[in-house]
Every structure is written in structure tokens, then in C-alpha cells.
Amino acid sequence: MAELDVVVIGAGVSGLAAAAKLAGAGLAVEMLEARTRIGGRIHTDEDSGLELGAQVVHGDRNPIGALPGLPALVPLPRYAAKVLMNGAPHPLSALRPPPPLLEERLVADATGRPVVEAAGRPSPSGCGDVSVAQWLKEQTVRFPTALEPAAEWFRQNWAADPEALSALGVSAARRADAVGQGQFALPGGLRTLPERLADGLRVRLGDPVVRLTWSPGRVRVVTAAGHVVDAAAAVVTVPPPIVADGRLTINDLPVRKQAAAQELRPGDAWCALVTYPEPAPESVVVFDPEGRLGFVTATAGRHEVVIMAKAGAAGWARAVWRASAPAGGEGEVAWRDGPLLSRLAEAVPWTKGRVPEVVKVADWGADPWAGGAYTYPGAGALWAPAAWAEPMGGTIFFAGEATTGLAGPPMAHMAMAGGERAATEVIGALR
Ligand SMILES: Cc1cc2nc3c(=O)[nH]c(=O)nc-3n(C[C@H](O)[C@H](O)[C@H](O)COP(=O)(O)OP(=O)(O)OC[C@H]3O[C@@H](n4cnc5c(N)ncnc54)[C@H](O)[C@@H]3O)c2cc1C
């Protein structure tokens, strides 16, 4: 008989939530993590306490706020919402109709459509699973100049091109989310969340799992360093591209699951924390509608400016960064000039002519253990999250934010919910 009950692969919040629940039910659990830290796509910068991955806790009813042992959530300050136009920031309302209003309209518009039916199988024509690009085209017939900024808004919020994004999926995920209003920070940074979940758990760090073999009731997991773990069940929480690309092999993976793993590729994201000697004079979020910087955030009194570029903007920022960074590329280097800094100076004019002290970059699109930011609802692929989540033979269980589907947006609280769901399935199977 296997010594261990469950091996959990991946120590992001989904794996940690699963392991915490399994251990709480009295099962013997071991976690295996490729990185040398826990938290996965939650990555708080040690020096500044700012976030290089997940940025905020969304909503005053977010279950993260109710977790025992965590400090109380702190509301973020009010940020002025601006858009970068003609080389300077303007109020976001200068875009007509404002993109947030279009997103609200999309959420309301898809309400009457047969979401559940469409989600369960590839949708027949006329059921509403059009791309966001198609939906936007219909909406902006009378305001053609609104189309491109609105498309870029969706790119930045969903880390996906509107052509690939399902209108039905966006609408259903937004409507299913019951987290309430507002944006919040965790004192000590979001890393406090994985740290709290990991309390008392056994996690082996810095050693990726490369092979999982199984037969009903038995699993064997082998890591890159040759560490072998036997257990009665496994919970796989790694992002699906890790499996789709063969970096973690699983025997007898059904064709439908292989296809789901191919579909569930997170969108691109590139993040930079740029630290100036001077503090920001105001709290502002600037949207770049031309596909370069994504969102730029500065907080009054803080020295760091955060660039969060997704989809095509991530590609632009990455290319410019790689061309201008010294050999070795990433980490702490000063920028003296170049297109990134000049675009930044247009978005937040107080930085013009100033030299950053430190720049830190998190390139999620190039991250080998994430493969991107988060999984978006794909047009024509709404079946994939449920297929990826299906257990195999009462022995292998799947979690991670890619299993969220239409139950909510691809965020940390949904990743945790997926982990808890998988843990419940394991407990049911092992009893
Ligand atoms: C730029 C960005 C901004 C975001 N903004 C927000 C936000 O504001 N609010 C919010 O709630 N969410 C946000 N998110 C989403 C949120 O971070 C994720 O939904 C959540 O962290 C996913 O958790 P997870 O455990 O499913 O996946 P991950 O955190 O990716 O965990 C999976 C783990 O598996 C590990 N792993 C991979 N391969 C192997 C292997 N072969 N062997 C062992 N381990 C392996 C990885 O290293 C990782 O630690 C953002 C994400 C990004 C990238």
C-alpha cells in the first residue's frame, strides 16, 4: 500500500488550497513545486512589497477576505482613470463610448443567451458564442473610432485578443462572480495568501515533476532530480501548457483532455516595476489604447510605477525591453532612454526626463512554469475547462485556474475554489 495518500503537483494557490483541505481531512499529503518559491502567479516583490503577478483582491465579498489567519483586506486608494491620447493622459471618459461601459453592456447583452447549453458542448450556430471582436463590431457600427480602443481594453482585461475571446464566456464568467465591489490589497502583499495556506504543509521546492504514471488507486510521480513519490491519488494543478507541451507527461490522458490542454493556453503578460527617486504626485491608472503599455499605475507618495502589459502590448514591451536591456536582460538595471521610458513619460508626465533607480521585470509569457498570465474563455472552446477538470479513474484529479470555466473570472479566488473542489473529489474517492 502507498505510504502517502495524495501528491499535489504545483504550489500555487490552487494546489495549496487543495493540500490544506486534504491535510485538514486527515490525509497524508506531499506537494511538489518546480519553482524555488511557493505562490506561482502570485509573486510579491520582496523589496517594494508590490505585486509582479496577481495585482489585487477583487471585491468586498471575495472569499480571500474571509480566510482565517489572514490580515484584513485594505481598500486601495481611489485612482484617477485616464487614457493616453495624443501623447498625454486624458480622463477615460474621453473615449466614447467608454470601454468599461461596453464591457458592462456585453455582460448584460449575453444574459438571455443559452449559456449552460453552449458551455457544455461546442455551440451550434445562433446560440451566441461569437467572439468579442464580432460583438464589438456590431456595437460600434455607429462609432467606428471606438472599436480599436475597446478591443484593446478587452485585450488588457482578459489577456487575450478579442478574436479569440468568447463573448458568451466573458459575460457568463463576469455574471457568475459574486465577489462584490472594490479592489483590495493584503497587508504584507498577496504572498501572505500562499504563505498562510502553506502553514504546516510539506512542500518540496525547485524540482519540477516530469512524469506521472498511474493505474486505478496508485500513482507514481518522478521529478527532474529523480525524486520518486508514490501515493494513492494525485492532484495536478500545473497550467495546462505544461502538459500540452510534454514537460509533464501523464499516461492514458484521454484525447479530449489532450485537446483541452491545447486550448487552455493563458494569454500573454509582461510586468515591470519602475522605481524613481521621486514619489508619484497622484494615484492614477492610465490605459494605453495603442497596444504598448497596457495599464500604467502610479500611487500617490510611492516611488514605483507599475506597467502591466498584456496580449499584443506584452509582445511590444518585451521586444523593446529585450532590445534595450543589457546582456542577461532581466532584473535590476537602470533605464536611461528608449521607447519604453518615453512612452511611460507620456502616460505619467512627472517621470519625464527622470532616470529610474531600479527596474524589475516579470515576463509571464516567457515564464516556463506559467506559460502566460491567466486562461481566458476561448471562442468555440468553452467546453475545455470542464474537460480539463474531469478526474481520471478516481485517481488523478485536476485543479488550477484553468479549470474555472464559466464559474467566474480566471483569478486567485477561483483558483483556490478549484483546488478545494478537487480536494473534495479526492476525499470522496479515497473514502
Ligand atoms: C500578470 C497577472 C495579473 C493577475 N492579476 C490578478 C488579480 O489582480 N487578481 C486575481 O485574483 N488574480 C490575478 N491573476 C491571476 C492569478 O494570479 C491566478 O489565477 C492564480 O494565481 C493561479 O493560481 P494557480 O495555483 O491555479 O496557478 P499557479 O499560480 O500558476 O500555480 C501552479 C504552480 O505549478 C507549478 N508548476 C508548473 N509546472 C510544474 C511541474 N512540472 N512540477 C511542479 N510544479 C509545477 C508552478 O511553478 C506554479 O507554482 C493575475 C495573474 C497574472 C499573471
Coordinates of C-alpha atoms and ligand atoms in Angstrom, one line a residue:
M1 CA 0.0 0.0 0.0
A2 CA 1.3 3.5 -0.8
E3 CA 2.6 5.4 2.2
L4 CA 1.2 8.7 1.0
D5 CA -2.4 9.4 0.4
V6 CA -2.1 12.3 -2.1
V7 CA 0.6 14.0 -4.0
V8 CA -0.2 17.6 -5.1
I9 CA 1.7 18.9 -8.1
G10 CA 2.2 22.7 -8.1
A11 CA 2.2 25.0 -5.1
G12 CA 0.3 28.0 -6.4
V13 CA -2.9 29.0 -4.5
S14 CA -4.9 26.2 -6.2
G15 CA -2.5 23.4 -5.1
L16 CA -2.1 25.0 -1.7
A17 CA -5.9 25.3 -1.1
A18 CA -6.3 21.6 -2.2
A19 CA -3.4 20.4 0.0
A20 CA -4.7 22.4 3.0
K21 CA -8.2 20.8 2.7
L22 CA -6.8 17.3 2.2
A23 CA -4.5 17.6 5.2
G24 CA -7.4 19.1 7.2
A25 CA -9.3 15.9 6.4
G26 CA -6.5 13.8 7.9
L27 CA -4.9 12.7 4.7
A28 CA -1.1 12.4 4.3
V29 CA -0.1 14.9 1.6
E30 CA 3.1 16.0 -0.1
M31 CA 3.4 18.9 -2.5
L32 CA 6.0 19.2 -5.4
E33 CA 6.8 22.6 -6.8
A34 CA 9.0 23.5 -9.8
R35 CA 10.0 26.9 -8.6
T36 CA 12.2 27.7 -5.6
R37 CA 9.2 29.5 -4.0
I38 CA 5.5 28.9 -3.4
G39 CA 2.7 31.1 -4.8
G40 CA 3.1 30.6 -8.6
R41 CA 1.5 33.5 -10.3
I42 CA 1.2 35.3 -7.0
H43 CA 4.6 37.0 -6.8
T44 CA 5.1 39.9 -4.4
D45 CA 8.4 41.8 -4.9
E46 CA 10.5 41.4 -1.7
D47 CA 11.8 44.9 -1.7
S48 CA 8.8 47.1 -2.5
G49 CA 6.0 44.8 -1.4
L50 CA 4.4 45.5 -4.8
E51 CA 3.0 42.8 -7.0
L52 CA 4.7 41.3 -10.1
G53 CA 1.9 38.8 -10.7
A54 CA -1.6 39.0 -9.4
Q55 CA -2.3 42.6 -8.5
V56 CA -5.3 43.0 -6.3
V57 CA -8.0 41.1 -4.4
H58 CA -11.3 41.9 -6.3
G59 CA -14.4 42.6 -4.4
D60 CA -15.5 43.2 -0.8
R61 CA -17.1 39.7 -0.7
N62 CA -14.1 37.9 -2.0
P63 CA -13.6 34.6 -0.1
I64 CA -9.9 35.5 0.3
G65 CA -11.1 38.3 2.7
A66 CA -12.8 35.7 4.9
L67 CA -9.8 33.3 5.3
P68 CA -8.9 32.8 8.9
G69 CA -5.3 33.8 9.8
L70 CA -5.0 36.5 7.1
P71 CA -4.7 40.2 7.9
A72 CA -7.9 42.2 7.0
L73 CA -8.0 43.4 3.4
V74 CA -7.2 47.1 2.8
P75 CA -9.2 49.1 0.2
L76 CA -7.0 50.5 -2.5
P77 CA -6.9 54.3 -2.8
R78 CA -9.1 55.9 -5.4
Y79 CA -7.2 56.1 -8.7
A80 CA -7.9 58.7 -11.4
A81 CA -8.8 56.7 -14.5
K82 CA -7.1 58.1 -17.6
V83 CA -6.4 57.2 -21.2
L84 CA -3.2 58.0 -23.2
M85 CA -4.2 60.0 -26.3
N86 CA -2.1 62.3 -28.5
G87 CA 0.9 61.9 -26.2
A88 CA -0.8 62.9 -22.9
P89 CA -3.2 61.4 -20.4
H90 CA -6.9 62.4 -20.6
P91 CA -9.9 61.4 -18.5
L92 CA -11.0 57.9 -19.5
S93 CA -14.4 59.4 -20.4
A94 CA -12.7 61.0 -23.4
L95 CA -13.3 57.6 -25.1
R96 CA -16.8 57.5 -26.4
P97 CA -18.5 55.1 -25.5
P98 CA -16.1 54.4 -22.6
P99 CA -14.7 50.8 -22.9
P100 CA -15.8 49.9 -19.3
L101 CA -19.4 50.7 -20.4
L102 CA -19.1 48.5 -23.4
E103 CA -17.9 45.6 -21.2
E104 CA -20.9 46.1 -18.9
R105 CA -23.1 46.1 -22.0
L106 CA -21.6 42.8 -23.1
V107 CA -22.2 41.3 -19.7
A108 CA -25.9 42.3 -19.8
D109 CA -26.3 41.5 -23.5
A110 CA -25.4 37.9 -23.2
T111 CA -27.7 37.4 -20.2
G112 CA -30.6 35.9 -22.2
R113 CA -28.5 33.5 -24.2
P114 CA -28.4 29.8 -23.5
V115 CA -25.1 29.9 -21.7
V116 CA -25.2 26.4 -20.0
E117 CA -26.1 24.7 -23.2
A118 CA -23.3 26.5 -25.1
A119 CA -20.8 25.8 -22.3
G120 CA -21.4 22.0 -22.2
R121 CA -20.5 21.3 -25.9
P122 CA -19.3 23.1 -29.0
S123 CA -22.1 25.6 -29.6
P124 CA -24.5 25.4 -32.5
S125 CA -24.7 28.5 -34.6
G126 CA -27.0 31.1 -33.2
C127 CA -26.5 30.3 -29.6
G128 CA -24.4 33.3 -29.0
D129 CA -20.8 32.1 -28.7
V130 CA -19.5 34.8 -31.0
S131 CA -16.1 36.3 -30.5
V132 CA -15.8 39.6 -28.6
A133 CA -14.3 41.1 -31.8
Q134 CA -17.5 40.2 -33.6
W135 CA -19.7 41.5 -30.8
L136 CA -17.7 44.8 -30.7
K137 CA -18.0 45.3 -34.4
E138 CA -21.8 45.1 -34.1
Q139 CA -21.8 47.5 -31.2
T140 CA -19.6 50.1 -32.7
V141 CA -21.1 50.3 -36.2
R142 CA -22.2 53.9 -35.4
F143 CA -18.9 54.8 -33.7
P144 CA -16.1 53.1 -35.7
T145 CA -13.4 55.0 -33.9
A146 CA -14.5 53.3 -30.6
L147 CA -13.7 49.9 -32.0
E148 CA -9.9 49.7 -31.6
P149 CA -9.7 51.3 -28.1
A150 CA -12.5 49.0 -26.9
A151 CA -10.7 45.9 -28.4
E152 CA -7.5 46.9 -26.6
W153 CA -9.5 47.3 -23.3
F154 CA -10.6 43.7 -23.6
R155 CA -7.0 42.6 -24.5
Q156 CA -5.8 44.2 -21.3
N157 CA -8.5 42.9 -19.0
W158 CA -8.6 39.4 -20.4
A159 CA -5.0 39.0 -21.7
A160 CA -6.4 37.8 -25.0
D161 CA -7.2 39.1 -28.5
P162 CA -10.9 39.8 -29.0
E163 CA -10.9 37.5 -32.0
A164 CA -10.0 34.6 -29.6
L165 CA -12.2 35.7 -26.7
S166 CA -15.8 34.3 -26.3
A167 CA -18.4 37.0 -25.8
L168 CA -20.6 34.4 -24.0
G169 CA -17.7 33.3 -21.9
V170 CA -16.8 36.8 -20.7
S171 CA -20.4 37.5 -19.9
A172 CA -21.0 34.3 -18.1
A173 CA -17.8 34.5 -16.1
R174 CA -18.4 38.0 -15.0
R175 CA -22.0 37.3 -14.0
A176 CA -21.1 34.2 -12.1
D177 CA -18.6 36.1 -10.0
A178 CA -20.2 37.1 -6.6
V179 CA -17.2 38.9 -5.1
G180 CA -18.9 42.3 -4.8
Q181 CA -17.3 45.7 -5.4
G182 CA -13.9 47.4 -5.0
Q183 CA -10.3 46.4 -5.1
F184 CA -8.2 45.5 -2.1
A185 CA -4.6 44.8 -1.0
L186 CA -3.4 42.3 1.5
P187 CA -1.1 43.9 4.1
G188 CA 2.4 42.3 3.5
G189 CA 1.5 41.7 -0.1
L190 CA -0.5 39.0 -1.8
R191 CA 2.2 36.5 -1.0
T192 CA 0.7 36.4 2.5
L193 CA -2.1 34.3 1.0
P194 CA 0.1 31.4 -0.2
E195 CA 2.2 31.6 2.9
R196 CA -0.9 31.3 5.1
L197 CA -2.3 28.4 3.0
A198 CA 1.1 26.6 3.2
D199 CA 1.0 26.5 7.1
G200 CA 2.0 23.1 8.2
L201 CA 2.2 21.6 4.7
R202 CA 5.2 19.7 3.3
V203 CA 6.4 21.3 0.0
R204 CA 9.4 20.2 -2.0
L205 CA 10.6 23.2 -3.9
G206 CA 12.8 23.7 -7.0
D207 CA 12.2 20.3 -8.5
P208 CA 9.7 20.0 -11.4
V209 CA 7.6 16.9 -11.8
V210 CA 8.4 15.4 -15.2
R211 CA 6.4 12.2 -15.2
L212 CA 3.2 10.9 -13.6
T213 CA 2.2 7.3 -14.1
W214 CA -0.9 5.8 -12.7
S215 CA -3.3 2.9 -12.5
P216 CA -6.5 2.9 -10.5
G217 CA -5.7 3.6 -6.9
R218 CA -1.9 4.1 -7.4
V219 CA 0.2 7.0 -8.7
R220 CA 4.0 7.4 -9.2
V221 CA 5.5 10.8 -9.7
V222 CA 9.0 11.4 -10.8
T223 CA 10.8 14.8 -10.7
A224 CA 13.6 16.2 -12.8
A225 CA 16.1 15.4 -10.0
G226 CA 14.9 11.8 -9.9
H227 CA 12.9 12.1 -6.7
V228 CA 10.1 9.5 -6.7
V229 CA 6.8 9.8 -4.8
D230 CA 4.2 7.0 -4.6
A231 CA 0.6 7.8 -3.5
A232 CA -3.0 6.7 -3.8
A233 CA -4.1 9.8 -5.7
A234 CA -2.6 12.9 -7.3
V235 CA -3.9 16.5 -7.8
V236 CA -2.5 18.2 -10.9
T237 CA -2.6 22.0 -10.7
V238 CA 0.0 22.9 -13.2
P239 CA -1.1 25.2 -16.1
P240 CA -2.3 23.0 -19.0
P241 CA 0.5 24.1 -21.4
I242 CA 3.0 22.3 -19.1
V243 CA 1.2 19.0 -20.0
A244 CA 0.3 20.0 -23.6
D245 CA 3.9 20.7 -24.4
G246 CA 5.1 17.4 -22.8
R247 CA 7.1 18.9 -19.9
L248 CA 4.9 16.8 -17.6
T249 CA 3.7 13.5 -19.1
I250 CA 0.7 11.6 -17.8
N251 CA -0.1 8.2 -19.1
D252 CA -3.5 7.4 -20.7
L253 CA -4.6 11.0 -21.0
P254 CA -7.8 10.9 -22.9
V255 CA -7.8 12.6 -26.3
R256 CA -10.5 15.1 -25.1
K257 CA -8.2 16.1 -22.2
Q258 CA -5.2 16.5 -24.6
A259 CA -7.3 18.7 -26.8
A260 CA -8.4 20.8 -23.7
A261 CA -4.8 21.2 -22.6
Q262 CA -4.0 22.6 -26.1
E263 CA -6.9 25.0 -26.0
L264 CA -6.3 26.3 -22.4
R265 CA -3.2 28.5 -23.1
P266 CA -3.0 31.5 -20.8
G267 CA -2.8 34.9 -22.6
D268 CA 0.5 36.9 -22.7
A269 CA 1.6 39.3 -19.9
W270 CA 4.7 41.4 -19.2
C271 CA 5.0 43.4 -16.0
A272 CA 7.6 46.0 -14.9
L273 CA 8.1 47.8 -11.6
V274 CA 10.0 51.0 -12.4
T275 CA 11.3 52.8 -9.3
Y276 CA 12.0 56.6 -9.4
P277 CA 13.9 58.7 -6.8
E278 CA 10.8 60.9 -6.6
P279 CA 7.3 59.9 -5.4
A280 CA 4.2 60.0 -7.6
P281 CA 2.1 63.2 -7.0
E282 CA -1.2 61.4 -7.6
S283 CA -2.8 58.0 -7.7
V284 CA -3.6 57.2 -11.4
V285 CA -4.3 54.3 -13.7
V286 CA -3.5 55.1 -17.3
F287 CA -4.8 53.0 -20.1
D288 CA -2.7 52.9 -23.3
P289 CA -5.2 52.2 -26.2
E290 CA -2.5 51.7 -28.8
G291 CA -1.2 48.3 -27.6
R292 CA 2.0 49.3 -25.9
L293 CA 2.0 49.8 -22.2
G294 CA -1.4 48.2 -21.3
F295 CA -2.2 49.8 -17.9
V296 CA 0.3 52.0 -16.0
T297 CA -0.4 52.5 -12.3
A298 CA 1.2 55.1 -10.0
T299 CA 0.2 55.6 -6.4
A300 CA 0.5 59.0 -4.6
G301 CA 3.6 59.0 -2.4
R302 CA 5.1 55.8 -3.8
H303 CA 8.2 55.7 -5.9
E304 CA 7.3 52.8 -8.1
V305 CA 5.3 52.9 -11.4
V306 CA 3.8 49.6 -12.4
I307 CA 3.5 48.7 -16.1
M308 CA 1.1 45.8 -16.8
A309 CA 1.1 45.0 -20.5
K310 CA -1.0 42.1 -21.8
A311 CA -1.6 40.4 -25.2
G312 CA -0.1 42.4 -28.1
A313 CA 1.2 45.1 -25.7
A314 CA 3.1 42.4 -23.8
G315 CA 4.8 41.5 -27.1
W316 CA 5.7 45.1 -27.8
A317 CA 7.0 45.8 -24.3
R318 CA 9.0 42.5 -24.2
A319 CA 10.6 43.2 -27.6
V320 CA 11.6 46.8 -26.6
W321 CA 12.9 45.7 -23.2
R322 CA 15.0 42.9 -24.7
A323 CA 16.4 45.2 -27.3
S324 CA 17.4 47.8 -24.7
A325 CA 18.3 45.7 -21.6
P326 CA 22.0 44.9 -21.1
A327 CA 23.2 41.3 -21.8
G328 CA 21.5 39.0 -19.4
G329 CA 18.4 41.0 -19.8
E330 CA 16.2 40.8 -16.7
G331 CA 16.4 42.0 -13.2
E332 CA 17.6 45.3 -11.7
V333 CA 19.0 47.6 -14.4
A334 CA 18.6 51.3 -14.8
W335 CA 17.0 52.5 -18.0
R336 CA 18.3 55.8 -19.4
D337 CA 16.3 56.2 -22.5
G338 CA 14.4 54.3 -25.1
P339 CA 10.8 53.8 -26.3
L340 CA 9.6 52.2 -23.1
L341 CA 10.7 55.2 -21.0
S342 CA 9.4 57.8 -23.4
R343 CA 6.0 56.1 -23.7
L344 CA 5.9 56.0 -19.9
A345 CA 6.7 59.7 -19.7
E346 CA 3.7 60.4 -21.9
A347 CA 1.4 58.3 -19.6
V348 CA 2.8 59.7 -16.3
P349 CA 4.3 63.0 -17.2
W350 CA 6.0 63.6 -13.9
T351 CA 8.5 60.8 -14.9
K352 CA 9.7 62.8 -18.0
G353 CA 13.5 63.3 -18.1
R354 CA 13.9 61.3 -14.9
V355 CA 16.1 58.2 -14.6
P356 CA 14.6 55.2 -12.8
E357 CA 16.7 53.8 -10.0
V358 CA 15.6 50.2 -10.4
V359 CA 13.5 48.3 -12.9
K360 CA 12.2 44.8 -12.2
V361 CA 10.5 42.7 -14.8
A362 CA 8.2 39.7 -14.6
D363 CA 7.8 38.2 -18.0
W364 CA 4.8 35.8 -17.6
G365 CA 4.6 35.0 -21.3
A366 CA 8.2 33.6 -21.2
D367 CA 7.8 32.0 -17.7
P368 CA 8.4 28.3 -18.1
W369 CA 6.1 27.3 -15.3
A370 CA 3.2 29.6 -16.1
G371 CA 3.3 30.0 -19.9
G372 CA 1.3 33.2 -19.6
A373 CA -1.0 35.3 -17.3
Y374 CA -4.3 33.6 -17.0
T375 CA -6.7 31.4 -19.0
Y376 CA -9.4 33.3 -20.9
P377 CA -12.7 31.9 -22.1
G378 CA -11.9 31.0 -25.7
A379 CA -14.4 31.5 -28.5
G380 CA -15.6 28.0 -29.5
A381 CA -13.6 26.4 -26.6
L382 CA -16.0 26.9 -23.7
W383 CA -16.1 23.1 -23.3
A384 CA -12.3 22.9 -22.5
P385 CA -12.2 23.9 -18.7
A386 CA -14.7 21.3 -17.7
A387 CA -12.9 18.7 -19.8
W388 CA -9.6 19.6 -18.2
A389 CA -11.2 19.4 -14.7
E390 CA -12.6 15.8 -15.3
P391 CA -10.9 13.3 -12.9
M392 CA -9.2 10.2 -14.3
G393 CA -10.1 6.7 -12.9
G394 CA -10.9 8.1 -9.4
T395 CA -7.1 8.6 -9.1
I396 CA -5.9 11.7 -10.9
F397 CA -7.7 15.0 -10.1
F398 CA -7.3 18.4 -11.8
A399 CA -7.4 21.9 -10.3
G400 CA -5.8 25.3 -11.1
E401 CA -7.5 28.5 -12.5
A402 CA -7.7 26.9 -16.0
T403 CA -10.5 24.7 -14.6
T404 CA -12.6 27.7 -13.7
G405 CA -14.5 28.0 -16.9
L406 CA -17.8 29.9 -16.7
A407 CA -17.9 29.7 -12.9
G408 CA -16.0 33.0 -12.6
P409 CA -13.1 35.1 -13.9
P410 CA -9.6 33.5 -14.0
M411 CA -8.5 34.9 -10.7
A412 CA -6.8 33.8 -7.5
H413 CA -10.1 33.1 -5.6
M414 CA -11.3 30.9 -8.4
A415 CA -8.0 29.0 -8.5
M416 CA -8.5 28.3 -4.8
A417 CA -12.1 27.2 -5.3
G418 CA -10.8 24.8 -8.0
G419 CA -8.3 23.4 -5.5
E420 CA -11.0 22.9 -2.9
R421 CA -13.3 21.3 -5.4
A422 CA -10.5 18.8 -6.4
A423 CA -9.8 18.1 -2.8
T424 CA -13.5 17.2 -2.2
E425 CA -13.4 14.9 -5.2
V426 CA -10.2 13.2 -3.8
I427 CA -11.7 12.8 -0.3
G428 CA -14.8 11.2 -1.9
A429 CA -12.7 8.8 -3.9
L430 CA -10.4 7.7 -1.1
R431 CA -13.2 7.1 1.5
Ligands
LIG1 C1 0.1 39.4 -14.5 C2 -1.0 38.8 -13.7 C3 -2.0 39.6 -13.1 C4 -3.0 39.0 -12.4 N1 -3.9 39.8 -11.7 C5 -4.8 39.2 -10.8 C6 -5.5 40.0 -9.9 O1 -5.4 41.2 -9.9 N2 -6.4 39.4 -9.0 C7 -6.5 38.0 -9.0 O2 -7.3 37.5 -8.2 N3 -5.8 37.2 -9.9 C8 -4.9 37.8 -10.8 N4 -4.2 37.0 -11.6 C9 -4.5 35.6 -11.7 C10 -3.9 34.7 -10.5 O3 -2.6 35.1 -10.3 C11 -4.1 33.3 -10.9 O4 -5.4 33.0 -11.2 C12 -3.7 32.3 -9.7 O5 -2.6 32.8 -9.0 C13 -3.5 30.9 -10.3 O6 -3.2 30.0 -9.3 P1 -2.9 28.5 -9.7 O7 -2.5 27.8 -8.5 O8 -4.1 28.0 -10.5 O9 -1.7 28.5 -10.8 P2 -0.2 28.9 -10.5 O10 -0.1 30.1 -9.5 O11 0.5 29.1 -11.8 O12 0.4 27.6 -9.8 C14 0.8 26.5 -10.5 C15 2.1 26.1 -9.9 O13 2.5 24.9 -10.5 C16 3.9 25.0 -10.6 N5 4.4 24.0 -11.7 C17 4.3 24.2 -13.0 N6 4.8 23.1 -13.6 C18 5.2 22.3 -12.7 C19 5.8 21.0 -12.7 N7 6.1 20.3 -13.8 N8 6.1 20.4 -11.5 C20 5.8 21.0 -10.3 N9 5.3 22.3 -10.3 C21 5.0 22.9 -11.4 C22 4.2 26.4 -11.0 O14 5.5 26.8 -10.7 C23 3.2 27.1 -10.0 O15 3.8 27.4 -8.8 C24 -3.1 37.6 -12.3 C25 -2.1 36.8 -12.9 C26 -1.1 37.4 -13.6 C27 0.0 36.5 -14.2

